[in-house]
mmCIF file of C-alpha atoms in Angstrom:
data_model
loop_
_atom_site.group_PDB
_atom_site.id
_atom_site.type_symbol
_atom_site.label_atom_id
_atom_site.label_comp_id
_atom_site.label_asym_id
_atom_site.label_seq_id
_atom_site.Cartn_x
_atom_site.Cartn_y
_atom_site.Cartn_z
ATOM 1 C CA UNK A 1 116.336 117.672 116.135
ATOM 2 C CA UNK A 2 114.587 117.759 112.831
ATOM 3 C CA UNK A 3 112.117 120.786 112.219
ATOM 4 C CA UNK A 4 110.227 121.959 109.256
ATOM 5 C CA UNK A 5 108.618 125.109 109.309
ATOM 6 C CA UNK A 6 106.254 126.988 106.188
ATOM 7 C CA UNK A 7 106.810 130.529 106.808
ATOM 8 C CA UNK A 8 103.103 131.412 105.783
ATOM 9 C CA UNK A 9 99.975 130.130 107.320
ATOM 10 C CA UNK A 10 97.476 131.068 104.468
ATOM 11 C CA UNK A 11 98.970 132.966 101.097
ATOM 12 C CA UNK A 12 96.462 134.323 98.322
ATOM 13 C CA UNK A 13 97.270 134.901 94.498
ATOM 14 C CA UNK A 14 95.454 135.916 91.980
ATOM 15 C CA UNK A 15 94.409 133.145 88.713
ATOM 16 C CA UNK A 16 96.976 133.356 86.408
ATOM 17 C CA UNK A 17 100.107 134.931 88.516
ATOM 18 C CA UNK A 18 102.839 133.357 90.104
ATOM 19 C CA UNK A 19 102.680 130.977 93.903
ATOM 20 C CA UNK A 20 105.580 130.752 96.161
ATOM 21 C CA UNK A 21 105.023 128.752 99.283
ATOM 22 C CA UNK A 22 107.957 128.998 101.281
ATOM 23 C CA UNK A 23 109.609 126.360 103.688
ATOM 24 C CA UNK A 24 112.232 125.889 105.730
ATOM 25 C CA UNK A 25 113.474 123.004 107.489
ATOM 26 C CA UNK A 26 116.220 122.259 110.167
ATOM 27 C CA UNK A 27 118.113 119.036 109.885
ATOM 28 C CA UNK A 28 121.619 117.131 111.270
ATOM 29 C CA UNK A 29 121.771 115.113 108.111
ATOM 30 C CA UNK A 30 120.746 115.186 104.266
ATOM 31 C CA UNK A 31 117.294 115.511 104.853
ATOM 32 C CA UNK A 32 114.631 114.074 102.151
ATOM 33 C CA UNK A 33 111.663 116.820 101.545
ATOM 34 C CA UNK A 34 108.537 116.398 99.923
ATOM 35 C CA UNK A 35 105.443 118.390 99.472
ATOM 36 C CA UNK A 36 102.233 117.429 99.503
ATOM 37 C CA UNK A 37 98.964 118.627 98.743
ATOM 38 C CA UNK A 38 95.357 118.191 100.656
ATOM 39 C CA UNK A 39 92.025 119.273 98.310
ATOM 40 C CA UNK A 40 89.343 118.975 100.859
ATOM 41 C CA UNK A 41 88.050 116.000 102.108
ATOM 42 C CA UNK A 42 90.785 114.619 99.926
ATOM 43 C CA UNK A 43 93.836 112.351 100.661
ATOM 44 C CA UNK A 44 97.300 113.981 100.982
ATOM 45 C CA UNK A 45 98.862 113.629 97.767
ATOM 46 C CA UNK A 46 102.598 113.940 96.712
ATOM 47 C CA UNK A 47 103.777 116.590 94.805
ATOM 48 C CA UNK A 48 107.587 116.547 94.649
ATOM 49 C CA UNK A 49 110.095 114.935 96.519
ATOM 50 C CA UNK A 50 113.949 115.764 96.793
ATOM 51 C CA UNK A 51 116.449 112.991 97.608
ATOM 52 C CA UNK A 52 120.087 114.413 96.956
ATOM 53 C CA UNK A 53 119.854 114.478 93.308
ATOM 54 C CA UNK A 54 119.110 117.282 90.951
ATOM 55 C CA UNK A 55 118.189 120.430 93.590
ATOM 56 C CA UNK A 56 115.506 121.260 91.376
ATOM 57 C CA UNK A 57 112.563 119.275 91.184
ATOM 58 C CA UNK A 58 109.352 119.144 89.246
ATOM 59 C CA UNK A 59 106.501 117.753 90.293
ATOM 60 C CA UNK A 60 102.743 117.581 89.238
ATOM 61 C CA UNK A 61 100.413 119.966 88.022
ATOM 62 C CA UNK A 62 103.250 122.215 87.308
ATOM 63 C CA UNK A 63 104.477 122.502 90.386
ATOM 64 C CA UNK A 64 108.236 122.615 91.259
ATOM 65 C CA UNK A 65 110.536 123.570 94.158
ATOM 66 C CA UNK A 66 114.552 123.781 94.712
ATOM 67 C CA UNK A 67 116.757 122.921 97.382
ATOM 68 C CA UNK A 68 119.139 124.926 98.661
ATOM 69 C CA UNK A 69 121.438 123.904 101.734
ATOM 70 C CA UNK A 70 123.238 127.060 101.673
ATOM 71 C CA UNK A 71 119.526 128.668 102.573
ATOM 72 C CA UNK A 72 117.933 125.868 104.176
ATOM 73 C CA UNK A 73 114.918 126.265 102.433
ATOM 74 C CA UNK A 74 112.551 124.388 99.993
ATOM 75 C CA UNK A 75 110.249 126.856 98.716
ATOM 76 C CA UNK A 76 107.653 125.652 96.327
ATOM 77 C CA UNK A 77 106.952 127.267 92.908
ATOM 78 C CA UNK A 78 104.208 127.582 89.843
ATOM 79 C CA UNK A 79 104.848 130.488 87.440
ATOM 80 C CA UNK A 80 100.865 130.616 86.933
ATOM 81 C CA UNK A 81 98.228 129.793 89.331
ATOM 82 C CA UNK A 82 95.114 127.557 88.816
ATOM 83 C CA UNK A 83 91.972 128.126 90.555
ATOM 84 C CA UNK A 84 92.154 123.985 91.064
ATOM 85 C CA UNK A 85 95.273 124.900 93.158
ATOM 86 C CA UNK A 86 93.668 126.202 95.895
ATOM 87 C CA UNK A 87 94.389 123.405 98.226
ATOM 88 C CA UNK A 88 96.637 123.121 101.635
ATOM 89 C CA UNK A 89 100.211 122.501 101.037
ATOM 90 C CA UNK A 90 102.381 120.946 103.220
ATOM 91 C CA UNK A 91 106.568 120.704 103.519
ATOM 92 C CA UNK A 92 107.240 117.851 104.435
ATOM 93 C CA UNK A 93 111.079 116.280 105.938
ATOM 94 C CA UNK A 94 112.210 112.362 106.212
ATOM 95 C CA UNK A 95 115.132 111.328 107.868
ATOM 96 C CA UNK A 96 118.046 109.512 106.072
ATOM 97 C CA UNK A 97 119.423 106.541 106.815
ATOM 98 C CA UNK A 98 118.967 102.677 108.303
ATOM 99 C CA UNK A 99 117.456 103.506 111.562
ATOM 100 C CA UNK A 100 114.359 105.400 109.633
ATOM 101 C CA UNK A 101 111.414 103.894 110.109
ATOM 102 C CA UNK A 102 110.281 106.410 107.502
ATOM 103 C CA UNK A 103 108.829 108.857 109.791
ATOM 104 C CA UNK A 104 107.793 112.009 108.331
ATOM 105 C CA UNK A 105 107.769 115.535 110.231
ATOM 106 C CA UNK A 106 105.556 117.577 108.470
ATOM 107 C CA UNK A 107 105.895 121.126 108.385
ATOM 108 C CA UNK A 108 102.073 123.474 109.724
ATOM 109 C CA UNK A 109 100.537 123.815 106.854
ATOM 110 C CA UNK A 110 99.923 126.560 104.333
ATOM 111 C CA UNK A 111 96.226 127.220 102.774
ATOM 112 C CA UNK A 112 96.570 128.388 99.394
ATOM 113 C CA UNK A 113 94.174 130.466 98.043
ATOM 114 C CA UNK A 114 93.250 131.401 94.572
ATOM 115 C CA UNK A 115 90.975 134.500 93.585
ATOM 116 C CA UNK A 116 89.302 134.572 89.944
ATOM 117 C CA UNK B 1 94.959 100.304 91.310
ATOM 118 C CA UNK B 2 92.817 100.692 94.798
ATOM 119 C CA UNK B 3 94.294 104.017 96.910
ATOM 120 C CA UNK B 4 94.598 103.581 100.735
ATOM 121 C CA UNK B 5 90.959 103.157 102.177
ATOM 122 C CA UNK B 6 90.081 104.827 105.580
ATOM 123 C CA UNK B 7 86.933 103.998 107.649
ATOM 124 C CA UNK B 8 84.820 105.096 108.868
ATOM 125 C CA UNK B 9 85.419 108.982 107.237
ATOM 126 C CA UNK B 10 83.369 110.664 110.167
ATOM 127 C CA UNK B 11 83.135 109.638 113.473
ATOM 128 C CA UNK B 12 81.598 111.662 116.348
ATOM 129 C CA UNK B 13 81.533 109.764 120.518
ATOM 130 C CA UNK B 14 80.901 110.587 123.513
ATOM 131 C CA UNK B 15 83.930 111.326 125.919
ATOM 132 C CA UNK B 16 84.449 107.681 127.151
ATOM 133 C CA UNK B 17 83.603 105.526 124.747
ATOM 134 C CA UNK B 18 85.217 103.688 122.209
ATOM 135 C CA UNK B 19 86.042 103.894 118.730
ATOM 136 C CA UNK B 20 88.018 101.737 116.161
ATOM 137 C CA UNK B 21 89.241 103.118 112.765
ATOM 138 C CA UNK B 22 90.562 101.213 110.401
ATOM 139 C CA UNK B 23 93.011 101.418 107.306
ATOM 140 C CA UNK B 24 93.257 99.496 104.299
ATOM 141 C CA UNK B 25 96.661 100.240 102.385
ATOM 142 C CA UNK B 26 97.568 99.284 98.829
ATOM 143 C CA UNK B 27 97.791 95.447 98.363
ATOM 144 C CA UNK B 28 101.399 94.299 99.116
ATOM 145 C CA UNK B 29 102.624 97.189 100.691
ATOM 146 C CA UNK B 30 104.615 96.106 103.827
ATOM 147 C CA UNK B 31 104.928 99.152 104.991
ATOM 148 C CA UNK B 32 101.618 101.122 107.205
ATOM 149 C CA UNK B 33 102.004 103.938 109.075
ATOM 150 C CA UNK B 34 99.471 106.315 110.812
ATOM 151 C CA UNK B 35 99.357 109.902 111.524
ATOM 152 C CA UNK B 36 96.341 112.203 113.403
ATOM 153 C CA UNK B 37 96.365 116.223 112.522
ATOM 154 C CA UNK B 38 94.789 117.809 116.054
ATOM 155 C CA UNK B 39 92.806 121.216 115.479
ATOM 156 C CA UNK B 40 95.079 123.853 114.721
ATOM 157 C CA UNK B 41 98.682 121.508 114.846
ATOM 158 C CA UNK B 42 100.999 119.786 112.769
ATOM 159 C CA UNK B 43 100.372 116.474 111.300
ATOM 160 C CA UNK B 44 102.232 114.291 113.929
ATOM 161 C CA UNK B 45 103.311 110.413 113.636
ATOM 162 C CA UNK B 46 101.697 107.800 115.650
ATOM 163 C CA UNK B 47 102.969 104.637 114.423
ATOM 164 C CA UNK B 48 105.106 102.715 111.853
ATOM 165 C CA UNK B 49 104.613 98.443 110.502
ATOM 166 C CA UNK B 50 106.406 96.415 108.953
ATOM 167 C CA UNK B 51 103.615 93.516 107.134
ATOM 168 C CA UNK B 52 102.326 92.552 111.100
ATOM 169 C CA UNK B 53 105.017 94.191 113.454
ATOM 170 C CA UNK B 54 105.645 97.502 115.088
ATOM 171 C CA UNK B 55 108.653 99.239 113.722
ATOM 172 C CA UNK B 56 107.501 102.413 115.850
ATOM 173 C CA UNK B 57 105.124 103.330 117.740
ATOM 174 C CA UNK B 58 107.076 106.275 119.615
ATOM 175 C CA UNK B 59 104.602 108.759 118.490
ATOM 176 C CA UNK B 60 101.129 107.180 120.104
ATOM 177 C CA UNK B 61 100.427 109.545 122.765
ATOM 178 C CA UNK B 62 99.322 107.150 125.181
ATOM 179 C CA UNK B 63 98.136 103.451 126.071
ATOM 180 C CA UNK B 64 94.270 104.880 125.428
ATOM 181 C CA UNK B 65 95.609 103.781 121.512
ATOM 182 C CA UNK B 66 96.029 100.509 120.454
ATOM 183 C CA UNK B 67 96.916 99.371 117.205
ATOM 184 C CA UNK B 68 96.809 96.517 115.564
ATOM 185 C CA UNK B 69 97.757 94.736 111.997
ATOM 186 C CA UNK B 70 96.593 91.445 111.944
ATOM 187 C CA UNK B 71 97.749 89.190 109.590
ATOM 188 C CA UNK B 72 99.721 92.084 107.408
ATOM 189 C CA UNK B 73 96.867 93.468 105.389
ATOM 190 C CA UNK B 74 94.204 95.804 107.173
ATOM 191 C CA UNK B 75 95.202 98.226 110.545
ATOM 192 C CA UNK B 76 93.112 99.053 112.931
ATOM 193 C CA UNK B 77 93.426 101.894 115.711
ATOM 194 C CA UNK B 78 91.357 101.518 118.775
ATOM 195 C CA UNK B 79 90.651 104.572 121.379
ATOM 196 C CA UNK B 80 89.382 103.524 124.535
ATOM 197 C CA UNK B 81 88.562 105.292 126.199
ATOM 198 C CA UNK B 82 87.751 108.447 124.106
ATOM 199 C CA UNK B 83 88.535 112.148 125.424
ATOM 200 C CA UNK B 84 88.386 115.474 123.983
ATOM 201 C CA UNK B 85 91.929 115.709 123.301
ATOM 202 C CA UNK B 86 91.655 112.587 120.723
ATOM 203 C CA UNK B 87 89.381 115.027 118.466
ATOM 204 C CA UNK B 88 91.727 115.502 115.164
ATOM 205 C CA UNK B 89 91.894 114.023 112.008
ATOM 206 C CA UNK B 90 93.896 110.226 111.507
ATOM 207 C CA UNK B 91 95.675 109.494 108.389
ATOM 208 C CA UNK B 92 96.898 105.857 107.392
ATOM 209 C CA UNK B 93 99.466 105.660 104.773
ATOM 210 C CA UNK B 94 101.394 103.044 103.248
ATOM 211 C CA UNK B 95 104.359 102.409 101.314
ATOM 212 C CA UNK B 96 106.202 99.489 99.180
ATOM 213 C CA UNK B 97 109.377 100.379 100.992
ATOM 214 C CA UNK B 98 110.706 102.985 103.063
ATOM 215 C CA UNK B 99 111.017 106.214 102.327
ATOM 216 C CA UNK B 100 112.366 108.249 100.874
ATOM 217 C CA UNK B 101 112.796 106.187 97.547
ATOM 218 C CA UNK B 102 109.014 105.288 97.533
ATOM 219 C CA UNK B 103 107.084 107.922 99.292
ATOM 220 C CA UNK B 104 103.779 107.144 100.732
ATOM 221 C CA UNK B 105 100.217 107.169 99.726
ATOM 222 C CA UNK B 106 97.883 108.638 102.432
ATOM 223 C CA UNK B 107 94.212 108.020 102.697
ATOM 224 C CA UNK B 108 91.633 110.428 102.798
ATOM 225 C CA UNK B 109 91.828 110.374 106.523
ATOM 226 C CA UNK B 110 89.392 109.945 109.569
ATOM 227 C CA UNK B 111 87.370 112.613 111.389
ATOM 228 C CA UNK B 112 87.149 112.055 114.925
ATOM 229 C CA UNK B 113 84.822 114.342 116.909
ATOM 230 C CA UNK B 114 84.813 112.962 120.572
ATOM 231 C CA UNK B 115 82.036 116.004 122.366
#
């Protein structure tokens, strides 16, 4: 069975110094994984998305993650943190192949908080 | 171009009775699906259309749901009747094609307080 699962429920930074939001997932195949992001009262909106090409991806607002299969993981990155980042982020898994529908399994959720 | 359009954005019932929500997606995508966050959970999968058919619906919890996508444009998820276990937050997304290649675009989701 396919499983994501972000390691921290809440993580705080400081403006200015580095986010890591970690996630791992648990999949059979060549999984695709996305993150997205949730402002309040806001949509979920797509960050970055990995589909077996370049492990490292960059996404918006200076956001970027890397896949490694060796690890598992799919942490997501941003060498400098924005007070506009404080948001909840979500890892995010779909499965390959014809008999998708597209379902997503989305990982619990991490609040990210940033302090002035 | 118009996002994916949830309505209504709040919603509190009584235990019992009914509510509808309903999802507009981006014009011509084929592809809707909805989702509903519970207090405290994971966002979980309810259902997957093609234009007016159900790809999937393995994720609605039970026949107190009922969705519908008349016509291949607007979807509409009925609760009837209503009980405290609905309470949670319901996404609609939609997509040009399936994922992964496209990704979806979610709405800004549905608050449903049933007390």
């Amino acid at each position: 069975a396919q499983s994501v699962t972000q390691l921290d429920s809440h993580v705080s930074v400081s403006e200015g110094t580095p986010v890591l939001l970690r996630c791992n997932y648990s999949s059979s195949y060549s999984p695709s994984l996305f993150w997205y992001v949730q402002h309040p009262n806001k949509g979920l909106q797509l960050l970055l998305k990995y589909t077996s090409a370049a492990t490292l991806v960059k996404g918006i607002n200076g956001f970027e993650a890397e896949f490694k299969k060796s690890e598992t993981s799919f942490h997501l990155t941003k060498p400098s943190a924005h007070m506009s980042d404080a948001a909840e982020y979500f890892c995010v898994v779909s499965l390959p192949g014809s008999s998708n529908t597209g379902k997503l399994i989305f990982g619990q959720g991490t609040t990210l908080q940033v302090k002035p | 171009e118009a996002g994916v359009t949830q309505f209504p954005s709040h919603s509190v019932i009584e235990k019992g009775q009914t509510v509808t929500l309903r999802c507009d997606p981006i014009s011509g995508h084929d592809n809707l699906y909805w989702y509903r966050r519970v207090m405290g959970k994971e966002i979980k999968f309810l259902l997957h259309f093609v234009k007016e058919s159900k790809q999937d619906e393995s994720g609605m919890p039970n026949n107190r749901f009922l969705a519908e996508r008349t016509g291949g444009t607007y979807s509409t998820l009925k609760v009837q009747p209503a009980e405290l276990e609905d309470s949670g937050v319901y996404f609609c997304a939609s997509s040009p094609g399936s994922v992964p290649n496209y990704g979806y675009t979610f709405g800004s989701g549905t608050r449903l307080t049933v007390v």
